[in-house]
Amino acid sequence: MNEKSKFHDDLRQGIRQLCAHYPDEYWRELDKQEAYPTEFVKSMTAAGYLAALIPEAYGGIGVGVTEASIILEEIHRSGGNAAACHAQMYIMGTLLRHGSEDQKEHFLPKIASGELRLQAFGVSEPDAGTDTTSISTTAVREGDHYRIRGQKIWTSRALHSDLMLLLARTTPAEEVRKRTLGLSVFLIDLREAVGNGVTIEPIDVMINHHTTMVYFDDLRVPIDSLIGDEGMGFRYILDGMNAERILIAAECIGDGYWFVERATRYANERIVFDRPIGQNQGIQFPIAQAYIKIRAADLMRFEAARLFDDGQPCGAEANMSKLLAAEASWEAANVALQTYGGFGFAKEYDVERKFRETRLYQIAPISTNLILSYIGQHTLGMPRSF
Ligand SMILES: Cc1cc2nc3c(=O)[nH]c(=O)nc-3n(C[C@H](O)[C@H](O)[C@H](O)COP(=O)(O)OP(=O)(O)OC[C@H]3O[C@@H](n4cnc5c(N)ncnc54)[C@H](O)[C@@H]3O)c2cc1C
């Protein structure tokens, strides 16, 4: 085993040990109460895992996307869900790559230590989901501050985050050369903003995800809330998307392994017609198929992560790994449910919870169709379809 594999192995063991303190019952109860996994997030932060991508100079552990993806995979493989804390890993990249030295020195060490949570990312709007450049939230410069008006939807964790990364239009779409210009990124301090121009309302959804509607009603933020150059925010957000795709792929892969492990165990234990159901090829083969697809997606995940960490273009691989992993985890979820039969519907087996949770990844943070259109256009050279 080479040094890197040994490091990855140790990393996996470390997360597994931490996750062992948060067993099925913990996640099941949170799901029932629709509660935020505060203790789990605190433990992950204290162990330094959530600061994986923050450079050591700013108090993090400064590893690559490969290692960050292993961390998230293991959370999902343990039966948990990283949605409560994964955003920090990829949102933080925008601050790291495009923030000023002052902003980085001020925020990154506090994010790394857990003093501040950066978990909220406000891009989607009720009338602009996939079509990001048509967002209508505006930030207008007025002297030493910006005034922000508009509405975001699906801003996950906003009620559990101190900071929020916000995309808003600073120049009207009609006045820019390209619609991708004139959008800017702001780091909003929610502790000051809520009640002073920001209102947050939870949205009731099919999984325990803490997602919200955020209203901006003339919120005033100082000009130093702007990240990077005004008008360049769309590119900054795109910059972070490859990392996001790879990390989400890893979560799907963790889910996929969880489903296969549980289904295999159940197929070996459940006796029907005097033999384990796993002896029937009708049960055994779909589990084997699901496993093969997860392993294949896993290879694409590591290839995408390797390219990313080497600083090479990885748009195609990041997108393909996300699509393959999301489809593989969903297939594994269906296979696990089928294997468990009626018991799959009983909450105490956790299959139905993970089943609901893993479905999300074909829609958010990017839907399957958009990945297909990316590959069709950018990798294969076919015409843009929208
Ligand atoms: C639980 C949850 C959490 C989320 N968290 C966040 C968050 O923290 N921050 C945030 O900003 N957003 C978040 N989102 C939003 C998510 O990113 C969007 O839902 C997603 O981008 C799709 O946008 P939409 O829902 O508006 O779908 P739409 O844009 O309305 O699309 C609907 C369907 O049409 C398809 N479609 C649209 N245009 C085309 C086309 N040209 N060709 C083919 N198919 C097309 C889409 O693929 C999709 O399947 C979250 C969503 C959910 C459900």
mmCIF file of N, CA and C and ligand atoms in Angstrom, residues 87 90 119-132 152-157 205 207 209 211 360 362-370 373 385-386, ligand 1:
data_model
loop_
_atom_site.group_PDB
_atom_site.id
_atom_site.type_symbol
_atom_site.label_atom_id
_atom_site.label_comp_id
_atom_site.label_asym_id
_atom_site.label_seq_id
_atom_site.Cartn_x
_atom_site.Cartn_y
_atom_site.Cartn_z
ATOM 1 N N ALA A 87 -22.083 21.764 2.412
ATOM 2 C CA ALA A 87 -22.004 23.011 1.641
ATOM 3 C C ALA A 87 -20.752 23.789 1.994
ATOM 4 N N TYR A 90 -17.785 23.194 -0.346
ATOM 5 C CA TYR A 90 -17.649 23.796 -1.674
ATOM 6 C C TYR A 90 -17.967 25.277 -1.739
ATOM 7 N N GLN A 119 -22.730 27.757 5.654
ATOM 8 C CA GLN A 119 -23.436 26.586 5.130
ATOM 9 C C GLN A 119 -24.539 26.947 4.151
ATOM 10 N N ALA A 120 -24.813 28.256 3.983
ATOM 11 C CA ALA A 120 -25.956 28.626 3.134
ATOM 12 C C ALA A 120 -25.489 29.251 1.825
ATOM 13 N N PHE A 121 -26.163 28.846 0.764
ATOM 14 C CA PHE A 121 -25.766 29.214 -0.589
ATOM 15 C C PHE A 121 -27.034 29.643 -1.333
ATOM 16 N N GLY A 122 -27.188 30.941 -1.563
ATOM 17 C CA GLY A 122 -28.431 31.437 -2.156
ATOM 18 C C GLY A 122 -28.273 31.749 -3.629
ATOM 19 N N VAL A 123 -28.660 30.794 -4.463
ATOM 20 C CA VAL A 123 -28.611 31.003 -5.908
ATOM 21 C C VAL A 123 -30.027 30.870 -6.484
ATOM 22 N N SER A 124 -30.686 29.722 -6.256
ATOM 23 C CA SER A 124 -31.992 29.449 -6.871
ATOM 24 C C SER A 124 -33.053 30.455 -6.429
ATOM 25 N N GLU A 125 -33.937 30.751 -7.374
ATOM 26 C CA GLU A 125 -35.067 31.640 -7.088
ATOM 27 C C GLU A 125 -36.338 30.979 -7.600
ATOM 28 N N PRO A 126 -37.505 31.417 -7.103
ATOM 29 C CA PRO A 126 -38.741 30.778 -7.551
ATOM 30 C C PRO A 126 -38.885 30.766 -9.076
ATOM 31 N N ASP A 127 -38.446 31.847 -9.734
ATOM 32 C CA ASP A 127 -38.575 31.904 -11.194
ATOM 33 C C ASP A 127 -37.256 31.667 -11.917
ATOM 34 N N ALA A 128 -36.243 31.223 -11.196
ATOM 35 C CA ALA A 128 -34.946 30.951 -11.837
ATOM 36 C C ALA A 128 -34.230 29.844 -11.068
ATOM 37 N N GLY A 129 -34.447 28.623 -11.516
ATOM 38 C CA GLY A 129 -33.742 27.487 -10.915
ATOM 39 C C GLY A 129 -32.558 27.149 -11.794
ATOM 40 N N THR A 130 -32.843 26.352 -12.814
ATOM 41 C CA THR A 130 -31.798 25.933 -13.739
ATOM 42 C C THR A 130 -31.199 27.124 -14.492
ATOM 43 N N ASP A 131 -32.042 28.079 -14.841
ATOM 44 C CA ASP A 131 -31.591 29.229 -15.637
ATOM 45 C C ASP A 131 -31.062 30.329 -14.707
ATOM 46 N N THR A 132 -29.858 30.117 -14.205
ATOM 47 C CA THR A 132 -29.307 30.994 -13.159
ATOM 48 C C THR A 132 -29.192 32.453 -13.593
ATOM 49 N N LYS A 152 -34.968 34.334 -2.531
ATOM 50 C CA LYS A 152 -34.303 33.076 -2.883
ATOM 51 C C LYS A 152 -35.167 31.918 -2.416
ATOM 52 N N ILE A 153 -35.064 30.811 -3.140
ATOM 53 C CA ILE A 153 -35.795 29.617 -2.719
ATOM 54 C C ILE A 153 -34.798 28.472 -2.592
ATOM 55 N N TRP A 154 -35.131 27.512 -1.765
ATOM 56 C CA TRP A 154 -34.285 26.326 -1.559
ATOM 57 C C TRP A 154 -32.925 26.676 -0.959
ATOM 58 N N THR A 155 -32.876 27.764 -0.194
ATOM 59 C CA THR A 155 -31.596 28.091 0.439
ATOM 60 C C THR A 155 -31.462 27.185 1.660
ATOM 61 N N SER A 156 -30.766 26.088 1.471
ATOM 62 C CA SER A 156 -30.690 25.091 2.534
ATOM 63 C C SER A 156 -29.818 25.594 3.683
ATOM 64 N N ARG A 157 -30.177 25.190 4.880
ATOM 65 C CA ARG A 157 -29.431 25.459 6.122
ATOM 66 C C ARG A 157 -29.356 26.938 6.517
ATOM 67 N N VAL A 205 -40.292 19.737 3.237
ATOM 68 C CA VAL A 205 -39.957 18.865 2.092
ATOM 69 C C VAL A 205 -39.932 17.384 2.493
ATOM 70 N N ILE A 207 -37.592 15.245 2.691
ATOM 71 C CA ILE A 207 -36.437 14.759 3.465
ATOM 72 C C ILE A 207 -36.079 15.802 4.521
ATOM 73 N N HIS A 209 -34.014 18.261 5.422
ATOM 74 C CA HIS A 209 -32.983 18.997 4.689
ATOM 75 C C HIS A 209 -32.820 20.462 5.115
ATOM 76 N N THR A 211 -34.306 23.231 4.366
ATOM 77 C CA THR A 211 -34.224 24.182 3.270
ATOM 78 C C THR A 211 -35.236 25.306 3.490
ATOM 79 N N LEU A 360 -32.896 12.884 -4.220
ATOM 80 C CA LEU A 360 -32.649 14.313 -4.454
ATOM 81 C C LEU A 360 -31.566 14.566 -5.510
ATOM 82 N N GLN A 362 -30.644 13.519 -8.268
ATOM 83 C CA GLN A 362 -30.861 13.630 -9.712
ATOM 84 C C GLN A 362 -31.484 14.979 -10.067
ATOM 85 N N ILE A 363 -31.831 15.741 -9.022
ATOM 86 C CA ILE A 363 -32.460 17.044 -9.245
ATOM 87 C C ILE A 363 -31.573 18.183 -8.740
ATOM 88 N N ALA A 364 -31.056 18.031 -7.561
ATOM 89 C CA ALA A 364 -30.231 19.092 -6.959
ATOM 90 C C ALA A 364 -28.892 18.488 -6.531
ATOM 91 N N PRO A 365 -27.850 19.266 -6.556
ATOM 92 C CA PRO A 365 -27.766 20.671 -6.939
ATOM 93 C C PRO A 365 -27.794 20.903 -8.461
ATOM 94 N N ILE A 366 -27.753 19.854 -9.239
ATOM 95 C CA ILE A 366 -27.900 20.050 -10.694
ATOM 96 C C ILE A 366 -28.680 18.862 -11.220
ATOM 97 N N SER A 367 -29.608 19.125 -12.115
ATOM 98 C CA SER A 367 -30.440 18.011 -12.572
ATOM 99 C C SER A 367 -29.733 17.224 -13.685
ATOM 100 N N THR A 368 -30.161 15.971 -13.814
ATOM 101 C CA THR A 368 -29.582 15.055 -14.799
ATOM 102 C C THR A 368 -29.595 15.658 -16.210
ATOM 103 N N ASN A 369 -30.713 16.291 -16.578
ATOM 104 C CA ASN A 369 -30.793 16.846 -17.934
ATOM 105 C C ASN A 369 -29.705 17.884 -18.201
ATOM 106 N N LEU A 370 -29.418 18.665 -17.204
ATOM 107 C CA LEU A 370 -28.410 19.715 -17.408
ATOM 108 C C LEU A 370 -27.018 19.114 -17.583
ATOM 109 N N SER A 373 -26.910 17.840 -21.091
ATOM 110 C CA SER A 373 -26.733 18.908 -22.075
ATOM 111 C C SER A 373 -25.290 19.418 -22.036
ATOM 112 N N SER A 385 -28.568 23.535 -26.526
ATOM 113 C CA SER A 385 -30.000 23.254 -26.663
ATOM 114 C C SER A 385 -30.883 24.271 -25.946
ATOM 115 N N PHE A 386 -30.298 25.220 -25.250
ATOM 116 C CA PHE A 386 -31.139 26.240 -24.603
ATOM 117 C C PHE A 386 -30.383 27.548 -24.495
HETATM 118 C C1 LIG B 1 -33.939 19.848 -1.129
HETATM 119 C C2 LIG B 1 -33.329 20.880 -2.036
HETATM 120 C C3 LIG B 1 -32.249 21.629 -1.590
HETATM 121 C C4 LIG B 1 -31.711 22.623 -2.401
HETATM 122 N N1 LIG B 1 -30.698 23.423 -1.905
HETATM 123 C C5 LIG B 1 -30.305 24.525 -2.610
HETATM 124 C C6 LIG B 1 -29.413 25.487 -2.035
HETATM 125 O O1 LIG B 1 -28.926 25.318 -0.907
HETATM 126 N N2 LIG B 1 -29.135 26.599 -2.746
HETATM 127 C C7 LIG B 1 -29.662 26.828 -3.985
HETATM 128 O O2 LIG B 1 -29.367 27.865 -4.570
HETATM 129 N N3 LIG B 1 -30.508 25.935 -4.570
HETATM 130 C C8 LIG B 1 -30.836 24.795 -3.912
HETATM 131 N N4 LIG B 1 -31.725 23.884 -4.473
HETATM 132 C C9 LIG B 1 -32.299 24.185 -5.783
HETATM 133 C C10 LIG B 1 -31.811 23.240 -6.878
HETATM 134 O O3 LIG B 1 -30.499 23.550 -7.231
HETATM 135 C C11 LIG B 1 -32.822 23.395 -8.025
HETATM 136 O O4 LIG B 1 -34.018 22.764 -7.627
HETATM 137 C C12 LIG B 1 -32.312 22.833 -9.299
HETATM 138 O O5 LIG B 1 -31.241 23.620 -9.743
HETATM 139 C C13 LIG B 1 -33.397 22.775 -10.375
HETATM 140 O O6 LIG B 1 -34.069 24.009 -10.457
HETATM 141 P P1 LIG B 1 -35.676 24.068 -10.427
HETATM 142 O O7 LIG B 1 -36.128 23.270 -9.264
HETATM 143 O O8 LIG B 1 -36.115 25.484 -10.477
HETATM 144 O O9 LIG B 1 -36.093 23.323 -11.711
HETATM 145 P P2 LIG B 1 -36.461 23.964 -13.170
HETATM 146 O O10 LIG B 1 -35.356 24.859 -13.588
HETATM 147 O O11 LIG B 1 -37.835 24.537 -13.073
HETATM 148 O O12 LIG B 1 -36.492 22.665 -14.031
HETATM 149 C C14 LIG B 1 -37.506 21.680 -13.875
HETATM 150 C C15 LIG B 1 -37.118 20.441 -14.684
HETATM 151 O O13 LIG B 1 -36.971 20.792 -16.055
HETATM 152 C C16 LIG B 1 -35.697 20.404 -16.526
HETATM 153 N N5 LIG B 1 -35.198 21.395 -17.477
HETATM 154 C C17 LIG B 1 -35.199 22.759 -17.382
HETATM 155 N N6 LIG B 1 -34.653 23.314 -18.464
HETATM 156 C C18 LIG B 1 -34.287 22.303 -19.281
HETATM 157 C C19 LIG B 1 -33.653 22.228 -20.565
HETATM 158 N N7 LIG B 1 -33.273 23.327 -21.237
HETATM 159 N N8 LIG B 1 -33.442 21.010 -21.115
HETATM 160 C C20 LIG B 1 -33.824 19.891 -20.465
HETATM 161 N N9 LIG B 1 -34.424 19.891 -19.257
HETATM 162 C C21 LIG B 1 -34.643 21.083 -18.669
HETATM 163 C C22 LIG B 1 -34.789 20.372 -15.295
HETATM 164 O O14 LIG B 1 -33.711 19.482 -15.519
HETATM 165 C C23 LIG B 1 -35.756 19.879 -14.229
HETATM 166 O O15 LIG B 1 -35.799 18.467 -14.237
HETATM 167 C C24 LIG B 1 -32.244 22.847 -3.697
HETATM 168 C C25 LIG B 1 -33.313 22.065 -4.145
HETATM 169 C C26 LIG B 1 -33.861 21.113 -3.340
HETATM 170 C C27 LIG B 1 -35.038 20.314 -3.846
#
